[in-house]
mmCIF file of C-alpha atoms in Angstrom:
data_model
loop_
_atom_site.group_PDB
_atom_site.id
_atom_site.type_symbol
_atom_site.label_atom_id
_atom_site.label_comp_id
_atom_site.label_asym_id
_atom_site.label_seq_id
_atom_site.Cartn_x
_atom_site.Cartn_y
_atom_site.Cartn_z
ATOM 1 C CA UNK A 14 -69.312 38.854 70.800
ATOM 2 C CA UNK A 15 -67.004 41.326 69.305
ATOM 3 C CA UNK A 16 -64.458 40.585 71.873
ATOM 4 C CA UNK A 17 -64.664 36.947 71.086
ATOM 5 C CA UNK A 18 -64.284 37.551 67.319
ATOM 6 C CA UNK A 19 -61.205 39.755 67.871
ATOM 7 C CA UNK A 20 -59.640 37.099 70.134
ATOM 8 C CA UNK A 21 -60.297 34.469 67.382
ATOM 9 C CA UNK A 22 -58.665 36.651 64.682
ATOM 10 C CA UNK A 23 -55.674 37.439 67.100
ATOM 11 C CA UNK A 24 -55.225 33.624 67.550
ATOM 12 C CA UNK A 25 -55.426 32.923 63.863
ATOM 13 C CA UNK A 26 -52.957 35.723 63.036
ATOM 14 C CA UNK A 27 -50.578 34.497 65.683
ATOM 15 C CA UNK A 28 -50.784 31.005 64.407
ATOM 16 C CA UNK A 29 -50.443 32.057 60.716
ATOM 17 C CA UNK A 30 -47.481 34.419 61.639
ATOM 18 C CA UNK A 31 -44.852 31.600 61.727
ATOM 19 C CA UNK A 32 -46.051 30.521 58.233
ATOM 20 C CA UNK A 33 -45.937 34.023 56.924
ATOM 21 C CA UNK A 34 -42.297 34.484 58.279
ATOM 22 C CA UNK A 35 -41.437 31.066 56.988
ATOM 23 C CA UNK A 36 -42.814 32.006 53.539
ATOM 24 C CA UNK A 37 -40.990 35.266 53.512
ATOM 25 C CA UNK A 38 -37.636 33.686 54.496
ATOM 26 C CA UNK A 39 -38.220 30.907 51.866
ATOM 27 C CA UNK A 40 -38.836 33.604 49.122
ATOM 28 C CA UNK A 41 -35.699 35.458 50.193
ATOM 29 C CA UNK A 42 -33.642 32.357 49.927
ATOM 30 C CA UNK A 43 -35.035 31.561 46.479
ATOM 31 C CA UNK A 44 -34.232 34.959 45.421
ATOM 32 C CA UNK A 45 -30.531 34.679 46.754
ATOM 33 C CA UNK A 46 -30.401 31.199 44.982
ATOM 34 C CA UNK A 47 -31.546 32.794 41.657
ATOM 35 C CA UNK A 48 -29.012 35.463 42.091
ATOM 36 C CA UNK A 49 -26.227 33.022 42.870
ATOM 37 C CA UNK A 50 -27.116 30.868 39.828
ATOM 38 C CA UNK A 51 -26.996 34.017 37.649
ATOM 39 C CA UNK A 52 -23.782 34.980 39.000
ATOM 40 C CA UNK A 53 -22.354 31.431 38.370
ATOM 41 C CA UNK A 54 -23.707 31.450 34.664
ATOM 42 C CA UNK A 55 -22.293 34.948 34.110
ATOM 43 C CA UNK A 56 -18.964 33.699 35.512
ATOM 44 C CA UNK A 57 -18.936 30.623 33.290
ATOM 45 C CA UNK A 58 -19.780 32.796 30.209
ATOM 46 C CA UNK A 59 -16.900 35.116 31.097
ATOM 47 C CA UNK A 60 -14.606 32.232 31.559
ATOM 48 C CA UNK A 61 -15.560 30.739 28.181
ATOM 49 C CA UNK A 62 -15.084 34.055 26.550
ATOM 50 C CA UNK A 63 -11.520 34.391 28.088
ATOM 51 C CA UNK A 64 -10.667 30.833 26.868
ATOM 52 C CA UNK A 65 -11.805 31.556 23.286
ATOM 53 C CA UNK A 66 -10.006 34.772 23.166
ATOM 54 C CA UNK A 67 -6.784 33.093 24.483
ATOM 55 C CA UNK A 68 -7.111 30.287 21.980
ATOM 56 C CA UNK A 69 -7.536 32.899 19.190
ATOM 57 C CA UNK A 70 -4.482 34.721 20.213
ATOM 58 C CA UNK A 71 -2.440 31.471 20.570
ATOM 59 C CA UNK A 72 -3.594 30.446 17.040
ATOM 60 C CA UNK A 73 -2.756 33.941 15.630
ATOM 61 C CA UNK A 74 0.681 33.881 17.363
ATOM 62 C CA UNK A 75 1.481 30.459 15.764
ATOM 63 C CA UNK A 76 0.120 31.689 12.342
ATOM 64 C CA UNK A 77 1.859 35.067 12.246
ATOM 65 C CA UNK A 78 4.973 34.330 14.359
ATOM 66 C CA UNK A 79 7.206 34.643 11.404
ATOM 67 C CA UNK A 80 6.007 38.051 10.363
ATOM 68 C CA UNK A 81 8.937 40.141 11.527
ATOM 69 C CA UNK A 82 11.398 37.559 9.966
ATOM 70 C CA UNK A 83 9.365 37.378 6.765
ATOM 71 C CA UNK A 84 9.624 41.221 6.485
ATOM 72 C CA UNK A 85 13.278 41.113 6.906
ATOM 73 C CA UNK A 86 13.498 38.411 4.109
ATOM 74 C CA UNK A 87 11.759 40.373 1.573
ATOM 75 C CA UNK A 88 14.641 42.684 1.064
ATOM 76 C CA UNK A 89 16.621 39.621 0.456
ATOM 77 C CA UNK A 90 14.282 38.468 -2.213
ATOM 78 C CA UNK A 91 14.156 41.947 -3.708
ATOM 79 C CA UNK A 92 17.983 42.182 -4.000
ATOM 80 C CA UNK A 93 18.219 38.642 -5.492
ATOM 81 C CA UNK A 94 15.372 39.627 -8.039
ATOM 82 C CA UNK A 95 17.188 42.827 -8.915
ATOM 83 C CA UNK A 96 20.609 40.939 -9.331
ATOM 84 C CA UNK A 97 18.993 38.546 -11.725
ATOM 85 C CA UNK A 98 17.452 41.321 -13.725
ATOM 86 C CA UNK A 99 20.656 43.211 -13.993
ATOM 87 C CA UNK A 100 22.501 40.355 -15.742
ATOM 88 C CA UNK A 101 22.631 41.118 -19.395
ATOM 89 C CA UNK A 102 21.520 38.644 -21.803
ATOM 90 C CA UNK A 103 25.088 38.221 -23.452
ATOM 91 C CA UNK A 104 26.359 37.168 -20.033
ATOM 92 C CA UNK A 105 23.615 34.767 -19.499
ATOM 93 C CA UNK A 106 24.723 32.913 -22.581
ATOM 94 C CA UNK A 107 28.323 33.053 -21.618
ATOM 95 C CA UNK A 108 29.452 29.604 -20.435
ATOM 96 C CA UNK A 109 31.637 31.036 -17.822
ATOM 97 C CA UNK A 110 28.491 32.744 -16.110
ATOM 98 C CA UNK A 111 25.929 30.106 -16.837
ATOM 99 C CA UNK A 112 26.411 28.304 -13.673
ATOM 100 C CA UNK A 113 26.375 31.447 -11.618
ATOM 101 C CA UNK A 114 23.112 32.477 -13.382
ATOM 102 C CA UNK A 115 21.524 29.118 -12.847
ATOM 103 C CA UNK A 116 22.530 29.152 -9.258
ATOM 104 C CA UNK A 117 21.137 32.461 -8.554
ATOM 105 C CA UNK A 118 17.750 31.541 -10.362
ATOM 106 C CA UNK A 119 17.748 28.279 -8.279
ATOM 107 C CA UNK A 120 18.204 30.379 -5.109
ATOM 108 C CA UNK A 121 15.380 32.652 -6.122
ATOM 109 C CA UNK A 122 13.005 29.690 -6.813
ATOM 110 C CA UNK A 123 13.883 28.031 -3.385
ATOM 111 C CA UNK A 124 13.358 31.492 -1.518
ATOM 112 C CA UNK A 125 9.873 31.671 -3.176
ATOM 113 C CA UNK A 126 9.197 28.054 -2.175
ATOM 114 C CA UNK A 127 10.164 28.728 1.404
ATOM 115 C CA UNK A 128 7.850 31.779 1.369
ATOM 116 C CA UNK A 129 4.998 29.654 0.021
ATOM 117 C CA UNK A 130 5.595 26.978 2.575
ATOM 118 C CA UNK A 131 5.204 29.540 5.410
ATOM 119 C CA UNK A 132 2.040 31.164 3.863
ATOM 120 C CA UNK A 133 3.933 34.130 2.285
ATOM 121 C CA UNK A 134 2.802 34.938 -1.229
ATOM 122 C CA UNK A 135 3.135 37.785 -3.735
ATOM 123 C CA UNK A 136 0.490 40.365 -4.219
ATOM 124 C CA UNK A 137 -0.855 40.382 -7.777
ATOM 125 C CA UNK A 138 -0.481 43.818 -9.206
ATOM 126 C CA UNK A 139 0.081 44.255 -12.977
ATOM 127 C CA UNK A 140 -3.192 44.654 -14.857
ATOM 128 C CA UNK A 141 -5.281 44.744 -11.509
ATOM 129 C CA UNK A 142 -7.321 47.614 -10.257
ATOM 130 C CA UNK A 143 -5.588 49.692 -7.589
ATOM 131 C CA UNK A 144 -6.459 48.205 -4.247
ATOM 132 C CA UNK A 145 -5.171 50.574 -1.471
ATOM 133 C CA UNK A 146 -5.284 47.562 0.911
ATOM 134 C CA UNK A 147 -2.716 45.805 -1.151
ATOM 135 C CA UNK A 148 -1.071 48.416 -3.414
ATOM 136 C CA UNK A 149 0.604 51.728 -2.870
ATOM 137 C CA UNK A 150 0.360 54.096 -5.843
ATOM 138 C CA UNK A 151 3.746 55.811 -6.454
ATOM 139 C CA UNK A 152 2.790 57.551 -9.656
ATOM 140 C CA UNK A 153 0.264 58.014 -12.190
ATOM 141 C CA UNK A 154 1.107 57.375 -15.754
ATOM 142 C CA UNK A 155 -0.969 58.713 -18.946
ATOM 143 C CA UNK A 156 -1.714 55.869 -21.113
ATOM 144 C CA UNK A 157 -4.367 54.875 -23.707
ATOM 145 C CA UNK A 158 -3.464 51.153 -23.262
ATOM 146 C CA UNK A 159 -5.204 50.764 -19.814
ATOM 147 C CA UNK A 160 -8.298 52.011 -18.117
ATOM 148 C CA UNK A 161 -7.662 54.693 -15.537
ATOM 149 C CA UNK A 162 -7.130 53.191 -12.046
ATOM 150 C CA UNK A 163 -5.346 50.080 -13.550
ATOM 151 C CA UNK A 164 -1.831 49.101 -12.400
ATOM 152 C CA UNK A 165 0.503 49.368 -15.345
ATOM 153 C CA UNK A 166 3.916 49.214 -13.631
ATOM 154 C CA UNK A 167 5.256 47.457 -10.623
ATOM 155 C CA UNK A 168 8.362 49.038 -8.902
ATOM 156 C CA UNK A 169 8.433 46.675 -5.824
ATOM 157 C CA UNK A 170 6.534 43.340 -5.265
ATOM 158 C CA UNK A 171 4.016 43.374 -2.407
ATOM 159 C CA UNK A 172 3.631 40.383 -0.012
ATOM 160 C CA UNK A 173 1.074 38.927 2.213
ATOM 161 C CA UNK A 174 1.350 36.203 4.974
ATOM 162 C CA UNK A 175 -1.875 34.261 4.928
ATOM 163 C CA UNK A 176 -4.435 36.910 4.848
ATOM 164 C CA UNK A 177 -2.428 39.904 6.319
ATOM 165 C CA UNK A 178 -0.400 42.349 4.227
ATOM 166 C CA UNK A 179 3.402 42.367 4.918
ATOM 167 C CA UNK A 180 4.255 45.077 2.436
ATOM 168 C CA UNK A 181 2.077 46.793 -0.231
ATOM 169 C CA UNK A 182 3.258 46.593 -3.816
ATOM 170 C CA UNK A 183 4.665 49.884 -4.995
ATOM 171 C CA UNK A 184 2.942 50.556 -8.326
ATOM 172 C CA UNK A 185 2.389 52.936 -11.168
ATOM 173 C CA UNK A 186 -1.211 53.498 -12.063
ATOM 174 C CA UNK A 187 -2.956 54.489 -15.535
ATOM 175 C CA UNK A 188 -4.633 57.650 -15.856
ATOM 176 C CA UNK A 189 -6.372 59.158 -18.887
ATOM 177 C CA UNK A 190 -4.169 60.973 -21.319
#
């Protein structure tokens, strides 16, 4: 009887073996498929990240392309401003120089308008608290008129292009007497 039972078990095992082998193969294929799907999703995510990074880089390049040129033009604006400040009041009123002064002032206004159209603006300094991200302290000045750390003198204007600093404002800061 034992021999008959063993034979029956062998026949059932042999009959089930193709099913077990097929089941194992199916599980292996499903695991491979899941791995391939994960790899595709990862590749798609990486591609999307690269695309976003490139779009941001291109957008920044467009927004800040004029940075070098703008820095060069700041010295022109500074010199024009110094020239206008150097003109004495009596020469401003002299009829012979009025046209020249008016032309220089108009040129200064036009230069500032061009800066504004290109996202370049002056950094506010006088009366502000010192911000090391926008101002560069050149000296401290004892004064009772302003709270310590407040900007009381601007030696050179600072500028930003959109949200980036082109040049810090060179300033004098109040300190306690």
